[in-house]
Amino acid sequence: MTKILLTGFVPFLDYKINPTMQIVEKLNGEKMDGYEIVGRILSVDFQQSAQQLKQYIAEIKPQIIISLGLAGGRFKITPERIAINIKDGEADNEGYTPVDESIYDDGVDAYITNLPIRNMVNRLCKEGYPAEISNTAGTYLCNNIMYEGVVYAKQHKEVRAGFIHIPASFDLAIQHGKIPGWNIQDLITCIRLCIEETVRSEND
């Protein structure tokens, strides 16, 4: 079957739960219209996570790459439009704190995803889930992984790649105390719908 690589992250910073892990673990192995979802978890480590993603791509040879990230504080599901060639932000789980660094010294300033993000948002809103396109994936690990995935897609024209930010789950929101949360089953359903729209666009 044609493979879809779906990635999430381990917990990081003051987020002791990362719902992207739960989503990836739940959807791992699901099949739809000739595609199989292969779930993998990434470290919150600038250097290691990029290498892990490349390793998973080489191993799985996916047609579609969808990476998930937690955006604590966001209220909506937000597929990302653009990744930029910058690493900057708080320390990763290994204590590394990049400041104004390029992901690639000779890299393109920015890349736009080729996932059908408008279709995703339209489908989610039709199904009653708050969603909108985001025009900033930040400069932390999420942007870093999105950039790596889209670079690969640019080099392999048959591949689609991009990134979706999700709100916190209820469990994380309660544990954290200062961010909104969603039911984890709704988060899982939303990502499944986004994958369905991507597969549909491939089959059209």
PDB file of C-alpha atoms in Angstrom:
ATOM      1  CA  MET A   1       0.000   0.000   0.000  1.00  0.00           C
ATOM      2  CA  THR A   2       1.029   3.614  -0.489  1.00  0.00           C
ATOM      3  CA  LYS A   3       2.386   5.035   2.751  1.00  0.00           C
ATOM      4  CA  ILE A   4       1.501   8.160   4.709  1.00  0.00           C
ATOM      5  CA  LEU A   5       4.103   9.181   7.283  1.00  0.00           C
ATOM      6  CA  LEU A   6       2.371  10.801  10.267  1.00  0.00           C
ATOM      7  CA  THR A   7       4.647  12.247  12.953  1.00  0.00           C
ATOM      8  CA  GLY A   8       4.174  13.743  16.407  1.00  0.00           C
ATOM      9  CA  PHE A   9       6.443  14.897  19.201  1.00  0.00           C
ATOM     10  CA  VAL A  10       7.274  13.848  22.750  1.00  0.00           C
ATOM     11  CA  PRO A  11       6.369  16.267  25.613  1.00  0.00           C
ATOM     12  CA  PHE A  12       8.421  19.466  25.831  1.00  0.00           C
ATOM     13  CA  LEU A  13       8.920  22.658  27.836  1.00  0.00           C
ATOM     14  CA  ASP A  14       6.125  22.903  30.433  1.00  0.00           C
ATOM     15  CA  TYR A  15       3.783  20.637  28.440  1.00  0.00           C
ATOM     16  CA  LYS A  16       3.987  17.334  30.302  1.00  0.00           C
ATOM     17  CA  ILE A  17       1.584  15.681  27.878  1.00  0.00           C
ATOM     18  CA  ASN A  18       1.803  15.907  24.101  1.00  0.00           C
ATOM     19  CA  PRO A  19      -1.484  14.917  22.436  1.00  0.00           C
ATOM     20  CA  THR A  20       0.240  14.550  19.066  1.00  0.00           C
ATOM     21  CA  MET A  21       1.751  11.329  20.437  1.00  0.00           C
ATOM     22  CA  GLN A  22      -1.696   9.965  21.257  1.00  0.00           C
ATOM     23  CA  ILE A  23      -3.043  10.875  17.823  1.00  0.00           C
ATOM     24  CA  VAL A  24      -0.120   9.271  15.990  1.00  0.00           C
ATOM     25  CA  GLU A  25      -0.332   6.117  18.089  1.00  0.00           C
ATOM     26  CA  LYS A  26      -4.101   5.860  17.526  1.00  0.00           C
ATOM     27  CA  LEU A  27      -3.952   6.370  13.745  1.00  0.00           C
ATOM     28  CA  ASN A  28      -0.855   4.236  13.169  1.00  0.00           C
ATOM     29  CA  GLY A  29      -1.762   1.340  10.888  1.00  0.00           C
ATOM     30  CA  GLU A  30      -5.111   2.726   9.712  1.00  0.00           C
ATOM     31  CA  LYS A  31      -5.850   2.261   6.023  1.00  0.00           C
ATOM     32  CA  MET A  32      -7.933   4.373   3.650  1.00  0.00           C
ATOM     33  CA  ASP A  33      -8.400   4.111  -0.114  1.00  0.00           C
ATOM     34  CA  GLY A  34      -5.157   2.278  -0.768  1.00  0.00           C
ATOM     35  CA  TYR A  35      -3.060   4.284   1.720  1.00  0.00           C
ATOM     36  CA  GLU A  36      -1.642   3.142   5.056  1.00  0.00           C
ATOM     37  CA  ILE A  37      -0.782   5.518   7.898  1.00  0.00           C
ATOM     38  CA  VAL A  38       2.610   4.873   9.472  1.00  0.00           C
ATOM     39  CA  GLY A  39       3.010   6.764  12.745  1.00  0.00           C
ATOM     40  CA  ARG A  40       6.322   7.842  14.224  1.00  0.00           C
ATOM     41  CA  ILE A  41       7.296  10.004  17.212  1.00  0.00           C
ATOM     42  CA  LEU A  42      10.057  12.625  17.051  1.00  0.00           C
ATOM     43  CA  SER A  43      12.340  13.921  19.769  1.00  0.00           C
ATOM     44  CA  VAL A  44      12.128  17.575  20.770  1.00  0.00           C
ATOM     45  CA  ASP A  45      15.730  18.078  19.745  1.00  0.00           C
ATOM     46  CA  PHE A  46      16.624  20.296  16.787  1.00  0.00           C
ATOM     47  CA  GLN A  47      19.401  18.082  15.493  1.00  0.00           C
ATOM     48  CA  GLN A  48      18.062  14.655  16.368  1.00  0.00           C
ATOM     49  CA  SER A  49      14.463  15.209  15.211  1.00  0.00           C
ATOM     50  CA  ALA A  50      15.560  16.328  11.749  1.00  0.00           C
ATOM     51  CA  GLN A  51      17.695  13.205  11.391  1.00  0.00           C
ATOM     52  CA  GLN A  52      14.870  11.031  12.694  1.00  0.00           C
ATOM     53  CA  LEU A  53      12.481  12.444  10.105  1.00  0.00           C
ATOM     54  CA  LYS A  54      14.954  11.802   7.301  1.00  0.00           C
ATOM     55  CA  GLN A  55      15.490   8.262   8.575  1.00  0.00           C
ATOM     56  CA  TYR A  56      11.746   7.572   8.685  1.00  0.00           C
ATOM     57  CA  ILE A  57      11.308   8.940   5.174  1.00  0.00           C
ATOM     58  CA  ALA A  58      14.110   6.728   3.867  1.00  0.00           C
ATOM     59  CA  GLU A  59      12.634   3.712   5.652  1.00  0.00           C
ATOM     60  CA  ILE A  60       8.957   4.225   4.791  1.00  0.00           C
ATOM     61  CA  LYS A  61       9.220   5.995   1.423  1.00  0.00           C
ATOM     62  CA  PRO A  62       5.944   7.850   1.965  1.00  0.00           C
ATOM     63  CA  GLN A  63       3.845   9.513  -0.708  1.00  0.00           C
ATOM     64  CA  ILE A  64       2.437  11.891   1.914  1.00  0.00           C
ATOM     65  CA  ILE A  65       4.196  13.385   4.953  1.00  0.00           C
ATOM     66  CA  ILE A  66       2.012  15.029   7.611  1.00  0.00           C
ATOM     67  CA  SER A  67       3.670  16.217  10.792  1.00  0.00           C
ATOM     68  CA  LEU A  68       1.711  17.270  13.869  1.00  0.00           C
ATOM     69  CA  GLY A  69       2.648  19.745  16.557  1.00  0.00           C
ATOM     70  CA  LEU A  70       1.098  21.116  19.721  1.00  0.00           C
ATOM     71  CA  ALA A  71       0.242  24.810  19.711  1.00  0.00           C
ATOM     72  CA  GLY A  72      -0.689  25.339  23.353  1.00  0.00           C
ATOM     73  CA  GLY A  73      -3.051  28.309  23.483  1.00  0.00           C
ATOM     74  CA  ARG A  74      -4.570  27.949  20.021  1.00  0.00           C
ATOM     75  CA  PHE A  75      -8.302  27.259  19.880  1.00  0.00           C
ATOM     76  CA  LYS A  76      -8.493  25.786  16.368  1.00  0.00           C
ATOM     77  CA  ILE A  77      -6.968  23.093  14.193  1.00  0.00           C
ATOM     78  CA  THR A  78      -4.494  25.029  12.065  1.00  0.00           C
ATOM     79  CA  PRO A  79      -2.850  23.516   8.991  1.00  0.00           C
ATOM     80  CA  GLU A  80       0.289  25.520   8.258  1.00  0.00           C
ATOM     81  CA  ARG A  81       0.853  27.274   4.950  1.00  0.00           C
ATOM     82  CA  ILE A  82       4.548  28.186   5.176  1.00  0.00           C
ATOM     83  CA  ALA A  83       7.824  27.071   6.754  1.00  0.00           C
ATOM     84  CA  ILE A  84      10.779  29.427   7.076  1.00  0.00           C
ATOM     85  CA  ASN A  85      14.509  28.757   7.119  1.00  0.00           C
ATOM     86  CA  ILE A  86      15.015  29.842  10.737  1.00  0.00           C
ATOM     87  CA  LYS A  87      15.683  28.148  14.076  1.00  0.00           C
ATOM     88  CA  ASP A  88      14.994  30.379  17.059  1.00  0.00           C
ATOM     89  CA  GLY A  89      13.211  29.965  20.361  1.00  0.00           C
ATOM     90  CA  GLU A  90      13.252  28.380  23.768  1.00  0.00           C
ATOM     91  CA  ALA A  91      15.534  25.491  24.647  1.00  0.00           C
ATOM     92  CA  ASP A  92      14.763  22.078  23.210  1.00  0.00           C
ATOM     93  CA  ASN A  93      14.708  19.029  25.482  1.00  0.00           C
ATOM     94  CA  GLU A  94      18.493  18.810  25.307  1.00  0.00           C
ATOM     95  CA  GLY A  95      18.937  22.438  26.375  1.00  0.00           C
ATOM     96  CA  TYR A  96      19.903  23.763  22.937  1.00  0.00           C
ATOM     97  CA  THR A  97      18.649  27.316  22.353  1.00  0.00           C
ATOM     98  CA  PRO A  98      19.187  28.529  18.784  1.00  0.00           C
ATOM     99  CA  VAL A  99      19.101  32.262  18.079  1.00  0.00           C
ATOM    100  CA  ASP A 100      18.566  33.525  14.521  1.00  0.00           C
ATOM    101  CA  GLU A 101      20.057  30.366  13.014  1.00  0.00           C
ATOM    102  CA  SER A 102      19.334  29.036   9.550  1.00  0.00           C
ATOM    103  CA  ILE A 103      18.115  25.478   9.151  1.00  0.00           C
ATOM    104  CA  TYR A 104      20.263  25.326   6.009  1.00  0.00           C
ATOM    105  CA  ASP A 105      22.900  27.993   5.372  1.00  0.00           C
ATOM    106  CA  ASP A 106      22.199  27.874   1.641  1.00  0.00           C
ATOM    107  CA  GLY A 107      18.497  27.093   2.003  1.00  0.00           C
ATOM    108  CA  VAL A 108      15.534  28.881   0.451  1.00  0.00           C
ATOM    109  CA  ASP A 109      14.050  31.494   2.799  1.00  0.00           C
ATOM    110  CA  ALA A 110      10.618  29.853   2.873  1.00  0.00           C
ATOM    111  CA  TYR A 111       8.584  27.030   1.388  1.00  0.00           C
ATOM    112  CA  ILE A 112       4.823  26.687   0.978  1.00  0.00           C
ATOM    113  CA  THR A 113       3.194  23.336   1.688  1.00  0.00           C
ATOM    114  CA  ASN A 114       1.649  21.342  -1.122  1.00  0.00           C
ATOM    115  CA  LEU A 115      -0.909  19.677   1.150  1.00  0.00           C
ATOM    116  CA  PRO A 116      -4.542  20.606   0.344  1.00  0.00           C
ATOM    117  CA  ILE A 117      -4.842  22.802   3.415  1.00  0.00           C
ATOM    118  CA  ARG A 118      -7.853  24.781   2.155  1.00  0.00           C
ATOM    119  CA  ASN A 119      -9.723  21.530   1.570  1.00  0.00           C
ATOM    120  CA  MET A 120      -8.749  20.394   5.068  1.00  0.00           C
ATOM    121  CA  VAL A 121     -10.062  23.552   6.696  1.00  0.00           C
ATOM    122  CA  ASN A 122     -13.253  23.536   4.652  1.00  0.00           C
ATOM    123  CA  ARG A 123     -13.915  19.891   5.573  1.00  0.00           C
ATOM    124  CA  LEU A 124     -13.275  20.464   9.273  1.00  0.00           C
ATOM    125  CA  CYS A 125     -15.530  23.515   9.388  1.00  0.00           C
ATOM    126  CA  LYS A 126     -18.252  21.627   7.495  1.00  0.00           C
ATOM    127  CA  GLU A 127     -18.044  18.864  10.100  1.00  0.00           C
ATOM    128  CA  GLY A 128     -18.365  21.430  12.904  1.00  0.00           C
ATOM    129  CA  TYR A 129     -14.740  21.653  14.043  1.00  0.00           C
ATOM    130  CA  PRO A 130     -13.103  25.103  14.392  1.00  0.00           C
ATOM    131  CA  ALA A 131     -10.239  25.354  11.915  1.00  0.00           C
ATOM    132  CA  GLU A 132      -8.310  27.900   9.894  1.00  0.00           C
ATOM    133  CA  ILE A 133      -5.120  28.127   7.855  1.00  0.00           C
ATOM    134  CA  SER A 134      -2.141  29.423   9.819  1.00  0.00           C
ATOM    135  CA  ASN A 135       0.523  31.514   8.134  1.00  0.00           C
ATOM    136  CA  THR A 136       3.169  30.957  10.786  1.00  0.00           C
ATOM    137  CA  ALA A 137       4.514  27.676  12.080  1.00  0.00           C
ATOM    138  CA  GLY A 138       6.776  29.670  14.422  1.00  0.00           C
ATOM    139  CA  THR A 139      10.528  29.157  14.590  1.00  0.00           C
ATOM    140  CA  TYR A 140      10.704  26.249  17.027  1.00  0.00           C
ATOM    141  CA  LEU A 141      10.776  22.492  16.339  1.00  0.00           C
ATOM    142  CA  CYS A 142       7.455  22.470  14.466  1.00  0.00           C
ATOM    143  CA  ASN A 143       8.691  24.892  11.829  1.00  0.00           C
ATOM    144  CA  ASN A 144      11.999  23.036  11.675  1.00  0.00           C
ATOM    145  CA  ILE A 145      10.311  19.715  10.905  1.00  0.00           C
ATOM    146  CA  MET A 146       7.862  21.271   8.472  1.00  0.00           C
ATOM    147  CA  TYR A 147      10.748  22.853   6.565  1.00  0.00           C
ATOM    148  CA  GLU A 148      12.581  19.523   6.377  1.00  0.00           C
ATOM    149  CA  GLY A 149       9.471  17.726   5.127  1.00  0.00           C
ATOM    150  CA  VAL A 150       8.639  20.302   2.477  1.00  0.00           C
ATOM    151  CA  VAL A 151      12.259  20.391   1.285  1.00  0.00           C
ATOM    152  CA  TYR A 152      11.973  16.656   0.661  1.00  0.00           C
ATOM    153  CA  ALA A 153       8.684  17.155  -1.192  1.00  0.00           C
ATOM    154  CA  LYS A 154      10.282  19.814  -3.399  1.00  0.00           C
ATOM    155  CA  GLN A 155      13.018  17.353  -4.276  1.00  0.00           C
ATOM    156  CA  HIS A 156      10.515  14.556  -4.982  1.00  0.00           C
ATOM    157  CA  LYS A 157       7.682  16.083  -6.981  1.00  0.00           C
ATOM    158  CA  GLU A 158       5.308  13.169  -6.400  1.00  0.00           C
ATOM    159  CA  VAL A 159       5.423  13.683  -2.610  1.00  0.00           C
ATOM    160  CA  ARG A 160       3.150  15.952  -0.558  1.00  0.00           C
ATOM    161  CA  ALA A 161       4.321  17.307   2.781  1.00  0.00           C
ATOM    162  CA  GLY A 162       3.208  19.747   5.431  1.00  0.00           C
ATOM    163  CA  PHE A 163       2.306  20.407   9.028  1.00  0.00           C
ATOM    164  CA  ILE A 164      -0.785  20.710  11.219  1.00  0.00           C
ATOM    165  CA  HIS A 165      -0.846  22.426  14.599  1.00  0.00           C
ATOM    166  CA  ILE A 166      -3.409  21.228  17.120  1.00  0.00           C
ATOM    167  CA  PRO A 167      -4.729  22.681  20.394  1.00  0.00           C
ATOM    168  CA  ALA A 168      -4.080  20.990  23.713  1.00  0.00           C
ATOM    169  CA  SER A 169      -6.115  18.004  24.848  1.00  0.00           C
ATOM    170  CA  PHE A 170      -8.319  18.306  27.936  1.00  0.00           C
ATOM    171  CA  ASP A 171      -5.782  16.332  29.980  1.00  0.00           C
ATOM    172  CA  LEU A 172      -2.986  18.704  29.046  1.00  0.00           C
ATOM    173  CA  ALA A 173      -5.133  21.803  29.551  1.00  0.00           C
ATOM    174  CA  ILE A 174      -6.050  20.645  33.055  1.00  0.00           C
ATOM    175  CA  GLN A 175      -2.450  19.770  33.880  1.00  0.00           C
ATOM    176  CA  HIS A 176      -1.145  23.062  32.483  1.00  0.00           C
ATOM    177  CA  GLY A 177      -3.873  25.266  33.917  1.00  0.00           C
ATOM    178  CA  LYS A 178      -3.636  28.216  31.510  1.00  0.00           C
ATOM    179  CA  ILE A 179      -4.520  26.960  28.020  1.00  0.00           C
ATOM    180  CA  PRO A 180      -7.728  25.811  26.280  1.00  0.00           C
ATOM    181  CA  GLY A 181      -8.269  22.136  25.552  1.00  0.00           C
ATOM    182  CA  TRP A 182     -10.126  19.801  23.205  1.00  0.00           C
ATOM    183  CA  ASN A 183     -11.438  16.294  23.668  1.00  0.00           C
ATOM    184  CA  ILE A 184      -8.703  13.934  22.449  1.00  0.00           C
ATOM    185  CA  GLN A 185     -11.223  11.965  20.361  1.00  0.00           C
ATOM    186  CA  ASP A 186     -12.160  15.155  18.503  1.00  0.00           C
ATOM    187  CA  LEU A 187      -8.482  15.862  17.835  1.00  0.00           C
ATOM    188  CA  ILE A 188      -8.033  12.345  16.463  1.00  0.00           C
ATOM    189  CA  THR A 189     -11.120  12.719  14.276  1.00  0.00           C
ATOM    190  CA  CYS A 190      -9.888  16.052  12.906  1.00  0.00           C
ATOM    191  CA  ILE A 191      -6.535  14.667  11.867  1.00  0.00           C
ATOM    192  CA  ARG A 192      -8.218  11.664  10.285  1.00  0.00           C
ATOM    193  CA  LEU A 193     -10.421  14.056   8.278  1.00  0.00           C
ATOM    194  CA  CYS A 194      -7.349  16.039   7.179  1.00  0.00           C
ATOM    195  CA  ILE A 195      -5.698  12.829   6.005  1.00  0.00           C
ATOM    196  CA  GLU A 196      -8.886  11.823   4.168  1.00  0.00           C
ATOM    197  CA  GLU A 197      -8.886  15.131   2.303  1.00  0.00           C
ATOM    198  CA  THR A 198      -5.248  14.663   1.343  1.00  0.00           C
ATOM    199  CA  VAL A 199      -5.878  11.141   0.048  1.00  0.00           C
ATOM    200  CA  ARG A 200      -8.932  12.374  -1.836  1.00  0.00           C
ATOM    201  CA  SER A 201      -6.879  15.096  -3.539  1.00  0.00           C
ATOM    202  CA  GLU A 202      -4.316  12.461  -4.539  1.00  0.00           C
ATOM    203  CA  ASN A 203      -6.992  10.236  -6.038  1.00  0.00           C
ATOM    204  CA  ASP A 204      -8.859  12.992  -7.917  1.00  0.00           C
TER     205      ASP A 204
END
